[in-house]
PDB file of C-alpha atoms in Angstrom:
ATOM      1  CA  UNK A 172      18.001   6.469  25.365  1.00  0.00           C
ATOM      2  CA  UNK A 173      14.626   8.111  26.041  1.00  0.00           C
ATOM      3  CA  UNK A 174      13.670   8.059  22.366  1.00  0.00           C
ATOM      4  CA  UNK A 175      14.539   4.375  22.006  1.00  0.00           C
ATOM      5  CA  UNK A 176      12.716   3.514  25.231  1.00  0.00           C
ATOM      6  CA  UNK A 177       9.596   5.373  24.097  1.00  0.00           C
ATOM      7  CA  UNK A 178       9.746   3.665  20.691  1.00  0.00           C
ATOM      8  CA  UNK A 179       9.915   0.320  22.522  1.00  0.00           C
ATOM      9  CA  UNK A 180       6.922   1.287  24.669  1.00  0.00           C
ATOM     10  CA  UNK A 181       4.874   2.166  21.579  1.00  0.00           C
ATOM     11  CA  UNK A 182       5.817  -1.099  19.927  1.00  0.00           C
ATOM     12  CA  UNK A 183       4.863  -3.101  23.032  1.00  0.00           C
ATOM     13  CA  UNK A 184       1.419  -1.506  23.496  1.00  0.00           C
ATOM     14  CA  UNK A 185       0.643  -1.883  19.797  1.00  0.00           C
ATOM     15  CA  UNK A 186       1.704  -5.543  19.783  1.00  0.00           C
ATOM     16  CA  UNK A 187       0.074  -6.821  22.981  1.00  0.00           C
ATOM     17  CA  UNK A 188      -2.608  -6.002  25.517  1.00  0.00           C
ATOM     18  CA  UNK A 189      -0.978  -4.189  28.462  1.00  0.00           C
ATOM     19  CA  UNK A 190      -3.348  -3.371  31.335  1.00  0.00           C
ATOM     20  CA  UNK A 191      -1.034  -1.980  34.018  1.00  0.00           C
ATOM     21  CA  UNK A 192       2.107   0.081  34.425  1.00  0.00           C
ATOM     22  CA  UNK A 193       3.776  -2.812  36.202  1.00  0.00           C
ATOM     23  CA  UNK A 194       3.059  -5.147  33.294  1.00  0.00           C
ATOM     24  CA  UNK A 195       4.434  -2.525  30.888  1.00  0.00           C
ATOM     25  CA  UNK A 196       7.485  -1.951  33.085  1.00  0.00           C
ATOM     26  CA  UNK A 197       8.281  -5.693  32.981  1.00  0.00           C
ATOM     27  CA  UNK A 198       7.951  -5.778  29.178  1.00  0.00           C
ATOM     28  CA  UNK A 199      10.136  -2.668  28.774  1.00  0.00           C
ATOM     29  CA  UNK A 200      12.718  -4.177  31.124  1.00  0.00           C
ATOM     30  CA  UNK A 201      12.615  -7.347  28.990  1.00  0.00           C
ATOM     31  CA  UNK A 202      13.684  -5.198  26.040  1.00  0.00           C
ATOM     32  CA  UNK A 203      16.763  -4.039  27.946  1.00  0.00           C
ATOM     33  CA  UNK A 204      15.547  -0.780  29.497  1.00  0.00           C
ATOM     34  CA  UNK A 205      15.837  -0.441  33.279  1.00  0.00           C
ATOM     35  CA  UNK A 206      12.940   1.933  33.958  1.00  0.00           C
ATOM     36  CA  UNK A 207      11.446   3.251  37.186  1.00  0.00           C
ATOM     37  CA  UNK A 208       7.713   3.701  37.717  1.00  0.00           C
ATOM     38  CA  UNK A 209       8.132   7.498  37.687  1.00  0.00           C
ATOM     39  CA  UNK A 210       9.982   7.438  34.349  1.00  0.00           C
ATOM     40  CA  UNK A 211       7.430   5.058  32.859  1.00  0.00           C
ATOM     41  CA  UNK A 212       4.598   7.283  34.039  1.00  0.00           C
ATOM     42  CA  UNK A 213       6.229  10.296  32.345  1.00  0.00           C
ATOM     43  CA  UNK A 214       6.726   8.299  29.141  1.00  0.00           C
ATOM     44  CA  UNK A 215       3.068   7.223  29.143  1.00  0.00           C
ATOM     45  CA  UNK A 216       1.986  10.847  29.519  1.00  0.00           C
ATOM     46  CA  UNK A 217       4.405  12.153  26.853  1.00  0.00           C
ATOM     47  CA  UNK A 218       3.379   9.452  24.375  1.00  0.00           C
ATOM     48  CA  UNK A 219      -0.306  10.175  25.009  1.00  0.00           C
ATOM     49  CA  UNK A 220      -1.104   6.550  25.882  1.00  0.00           C
ATOM     50  CA  UNK A 221      -4.620   5.976  27.185  1.00  0.00           C
ATOM     51  CA  UNK A 222      -6.491   2.978  28.488  1.00  0.00           C
ATOM     52  CA  UNK A 223      -9.292   1.920  26.202  1.00  0.00           C
ATOM     53  CA  UNK A 224     -11.024  -0.849  24.347  1.00  0.00           C
ATOM     54  CA  UNK A 225     -12.948  -3.734  25.822  1.00  0.00           C
ATOM     55  CA  UNK A 226      -9.904  -4.984  27.750  1.00  0.00           C
ATOM     56  CA  UNK A 227      -9.004  -1.502  29.141  1.00  0.00           C
ATOM     57  CA  UNK A 228      -5.426  -1.885  27.851  1.00  0.00           C
ATOM     58  CA  UNK A 229      -3.008   0.931  27.062  1.00  0.00           C
ATOM     59  CA  UNK A 230      -3.402   2.224  23.538  1.00  0.00           C
ATOM     60  CA  UNK A 231      -1.358   4.655  21.491  1.00  0.00           C
ATOM     61  CA  UNK A 232      -3.259   7.757  20.378  1.00  0.00           C
ATOM     62  CA  UNK A 233      -3.532   6.469  16.780  1.00  0.00           C
ATOM     63  CA  UNK A 234      -5.208   3.268  17.966  1.00  0.00           C
ATOM     64  CA  UNK A 235      -7.992   5.155  19.668  1.00  0.00           C
ATOM     65  CA  UNK A 236      -8.695   7.336  16.660  1.00  0.00           C
ATOM     66  CA  UNK A 237      -7.652  10.834  17.793  1.00  0.00           C
ATOM     67  CA  UNK A 238      -9.127  13.831  16.073  1.00  0.00           C
ATOM     68  CA  UNK A 239      -7.019  15.025  13.132  1.00  0.00           C
ATOM     69  CA  UNK A 240      -6.183  18.233  15.010  1.00  0.00           C
ATOM     70  CA  UNK A 241      -4.603  16.176  17.798  1.00  0.00           C
ATOM     71  CA  UNK A 242      -2.511  14.130  15.335  1.00  0.00           C
ATOM     72  CA  UNK A 243      -1.375  17.337  13.628  1.00  0.00           C
ATOM     73  CA  UNK A 244      -0.402  18.896  16.956  1.00  0.00           C
ATOM     74  CA  UNK A 245       1.604  15.785  17.842  1.00  0.00           C
ATOM     75  CA  UNK A 246       3.316  15.964  14.445  1.00  0.00           C
ATOM     76  CA  UNK A 247       4.235  19.616  14.981  1.00  0.00           C
ATOM     77  CA  UNK A 248       5.765  18.793  18.374  1.00  0.00           C
ATOM     78  CA  UNK A 249       7.678  15.820  16.969  1.00  0.00           C
ATOM     79  CA  UNK A 250       9.042  17.890  14.079  1.00  0.00           C
ATOM     80  CA  UNK A 251      10.244  20.620  16.437  1.00  0.00           C
ATOM     81  CA  UNK A 252      11.862  18.018  18.700  1.00  0.00           C
ATOM     82  CA  UNK A 253      13.365  15.598  16.151  1.00  0.00           C
ATOM     83  CA  UNK A 254      13.666  17.046  12.633  1.00  0.00           C
ATOM     84  CA  UNK A 255      17.182  18.133  11.675  1.00  0.00           C
ATOM     85  CA  UNK A 256      16.946  18.454   7.891  1.00  0.00           C
ATOM     86  CA  UNK A 257      14.570  18.003   4.930  1.00  0.00           C
ATOM     87  CA  UNK A 258      15.638  17.157   1.367  1.00  0.00           C
ATOM     88  CA  UNK A 259      13.523  16.384  -1.697  1.00  0.00           C
ATOM     89  CA  UNK A 260      14.338  14.383  -4.819  1.00  0.00           C
ATOM     90  CA  UNK A 261      11.422  14.208  -7.259  1.00  0.00           C
ATOM     91  CA  UNK A 262       8.480  12.774  -5.263  1.00  0.00           C
ATOM     92  CA  UNK A 263      10.714  11.432  -2.471  1.00  0.00           C
ATOM     93  CA  UNK A 264      11.313  13.451   0.691  1.00  0.00           C
ATOM     94  CA  UNK A 265      14.195  12.551   2.996  1.00  0.00           C
ATOM     95  CA  UNK A 266      13.920  13.580   6.647  1.00  0.00           C
ATOM     96  CA  UNK A 267      17.004  13.553   8.877  1.00  0.00           C
ATOM     97  CA  UNK A 268      16.770  13.262  12.662  1.00  0.00           C
ATOM     98  CA  UNK A 269      19.148  12.642  15.523  1.00  0.00           C
ATOM     99  CA  UNK A 270      20.247   9.048  16.219  1.00  0.00           C
ATOM    100  CA  UNK A 271      17.333   6.839  17.286  1.00  0.00           C
ATOM    101  CA  UNK A 272      14.656   9.465  16.582  1.00  0.00           C
ATOM    102  CA  UNK A 273      13.442   8.501  13.104  1.00  0.00           C
ATOM    103  CA  UNK A 274      11.095   5.761  14.343  1.00  0.00           C
ATOM    104  CA  UNK A 275       9.158   8.111  16.628  1.00  0.00           C
ATOM    105  CA  UNK A 276       8.870  10.799  13.979  1.00  0.00           C
ATOM    106  CA  UNK A 277       7.874   8.179  11.391  1.00  0.00           C
ATOM    107  CA  UNK A 278       5.061   6.855  13.581  1.00  0.00           C
ATOM    108  CA  UNK A 279       3.840  10.408  14.185  1.00  0.00           C
ATOM    109  CA  UNK A 280       3.899  11.138  10.440  1.00  0.00           C
ATOM    110  CA  UNK A 281       1.897   7.985   9.723  1.00  0.00           C
ATOM    111  CA  UNK A 282      -0.705   8.840  12.358  1.00  0.00           C
ATOM    112  CA  UNK A 283      -1.151  12.369  11.000  1.00  0.00           C
ATOM    113  CA  UNK A 284      -2.372  10.855   7.714  1.00  0.00           C
ATOM    114  CA  UNK A 285      -1.249  13.803   5.628  1.00  0.00           C
ATOM    115  CA  UNK A 286      -2.731  13.726   2.116  1.00  0.00           C
ATOM    116  CA  UNK A 287       0.711  14.372   0.584  1.00  0.00           C
ATOM    117  CA  UNK A 288       2.116  11.097   1.959  1.00  0.00           C
ATOM    118  CA  UNK A 289       1.724   7.719   0.265  1.00  0.00           C
ATOM    119  CA  UNK A 290       4.049   5.939   2.701  1.00  0.00           C
ATOM    120  CA  UNK A 291       7.082   6.183   4.969  1.00  0.00           C
ATOM    121  CA  UNK A 292      10.100   4.044   5.790  1.00  0.00           C
ATOM    122  CA  UNK A 293      12.029   4.932   8.957  1.00  0.00           C
ATOM    123  CA  UNK A 294      15.490   3.815   9.954  1.00  0.00           C
ATOM    124  CA  UNK A 295      17.600   4.993  12.869  1.00  0.00           C
ATOM    125  CA  UNK A 296      18.114   8.627  11.865  1.00  0.00           C
ATOM    126  CA  UNK A 297      16.505   8.868   8.426  1.00  0.00           C
ATOM    127  CA  UNK A 298      12.938   8.678   7.102  1.00  0.00           C
ATOM    128  CA  UNK A 299      12.078   8.204   3.445  1.00  0.00           C
ATOM    129  CA  UNK A 300       8.678   9.704   2.669  1.00  0.00           C
ATOM    130  CA  UNK A 301       7.040   8.983  -0.677  1.00  0.00           C
ATOM    131  CA  UNK A 302       4.578  11.480  -2.129  1.00  0.00           C
ATOM    132  CA  UNK A 303       2.283  10.673  -5.074  1.00  0.00           C
ATOM    133  CA  UNK A 304       3.969  13.256  -7.326  1.00  0.00           C
ATOM    134  CA  UNK A 305       6.504  16.080  -7.401  1.00  0.00           C
ATOM    135  CA  UNK A 306       3.929  18.807  -6.766  1.00  0.00           C
ATOM    136  CA  UNK A 307       2.688  17.184  -3.570  1.00  0.00           C
ATOM    137  CA  UNK A 308       6.257  16.427  -2.471  1.00  0.00           C
ATOM    138  CA  UNK A 309       7.013  20.154  -2.703  1.00  0.00           C
ATOM    139  CA  UNK A 310       3.852  20.934  -0.734  1.00  0.00           C
ATOM    140  CA  UNK A 311       4.861  18.370   1.905  1.00  0.00           C
ATOM    141  CA  UNK A 312       8.330  19.889   2.307  1.00  0.00           C
ATOM    142  CA  UNK A 313       6.765  23.333   2.735  1.00  0.00           C
ATOM    143  CA  UNK A 314       4.262  22.024   5.316  1.00  0.00           C
ATOM    144  CA  UNK A 315       6.916  20.145   7.319  1.00  0.00           C
ATOM    145  CA  UNK A 316       9.272  23.126   7.350  1.00  0.00           C
ATOM    146  CA  UNK A 317       6.434  25.410   8.545  1.00  0.00           C
ATOM    147  CA  UNK A 318       5.484  22.923  11.286  1.00  0.00           C
ATOM    148  CA  UNK A 319       9.119  22.654  12.412  1.00  0.00           C
ATOM    149  CA  UNK A 320       9.533  26.418  12.895  1.00  0.00           C
TER     150      UNK A 320
END
């Protein structure tokens, strides 16, 4: 439930300008999540949302241009929390997560902008990662497994 709620929060703040927790709480409730202010506050902190831009709206870390080190740290945390298994076939890497966790890990992978990744497609519990070639797919698997330790 938490993972799906946080994925919904990320989607909302990326799609529209949200300036207050109350406004965000109403939007999250509109998506079917009954959330208290305390829970929403924790989610905002865990997701690293900040207020920024000209309209002082909530923004996800990737929207504000975090330093690469920050994106890498977030990826390491997400891999430890969500990654269950890694498989490779040629230049394709398949990541398995728990139910409802692939979207969050996929967003974190995209924001890390790893040079071994051409693109990602995330479902409910599976992420397909495409590398430019077999060599870089192997390097990606090694990197992800090291991060997940």
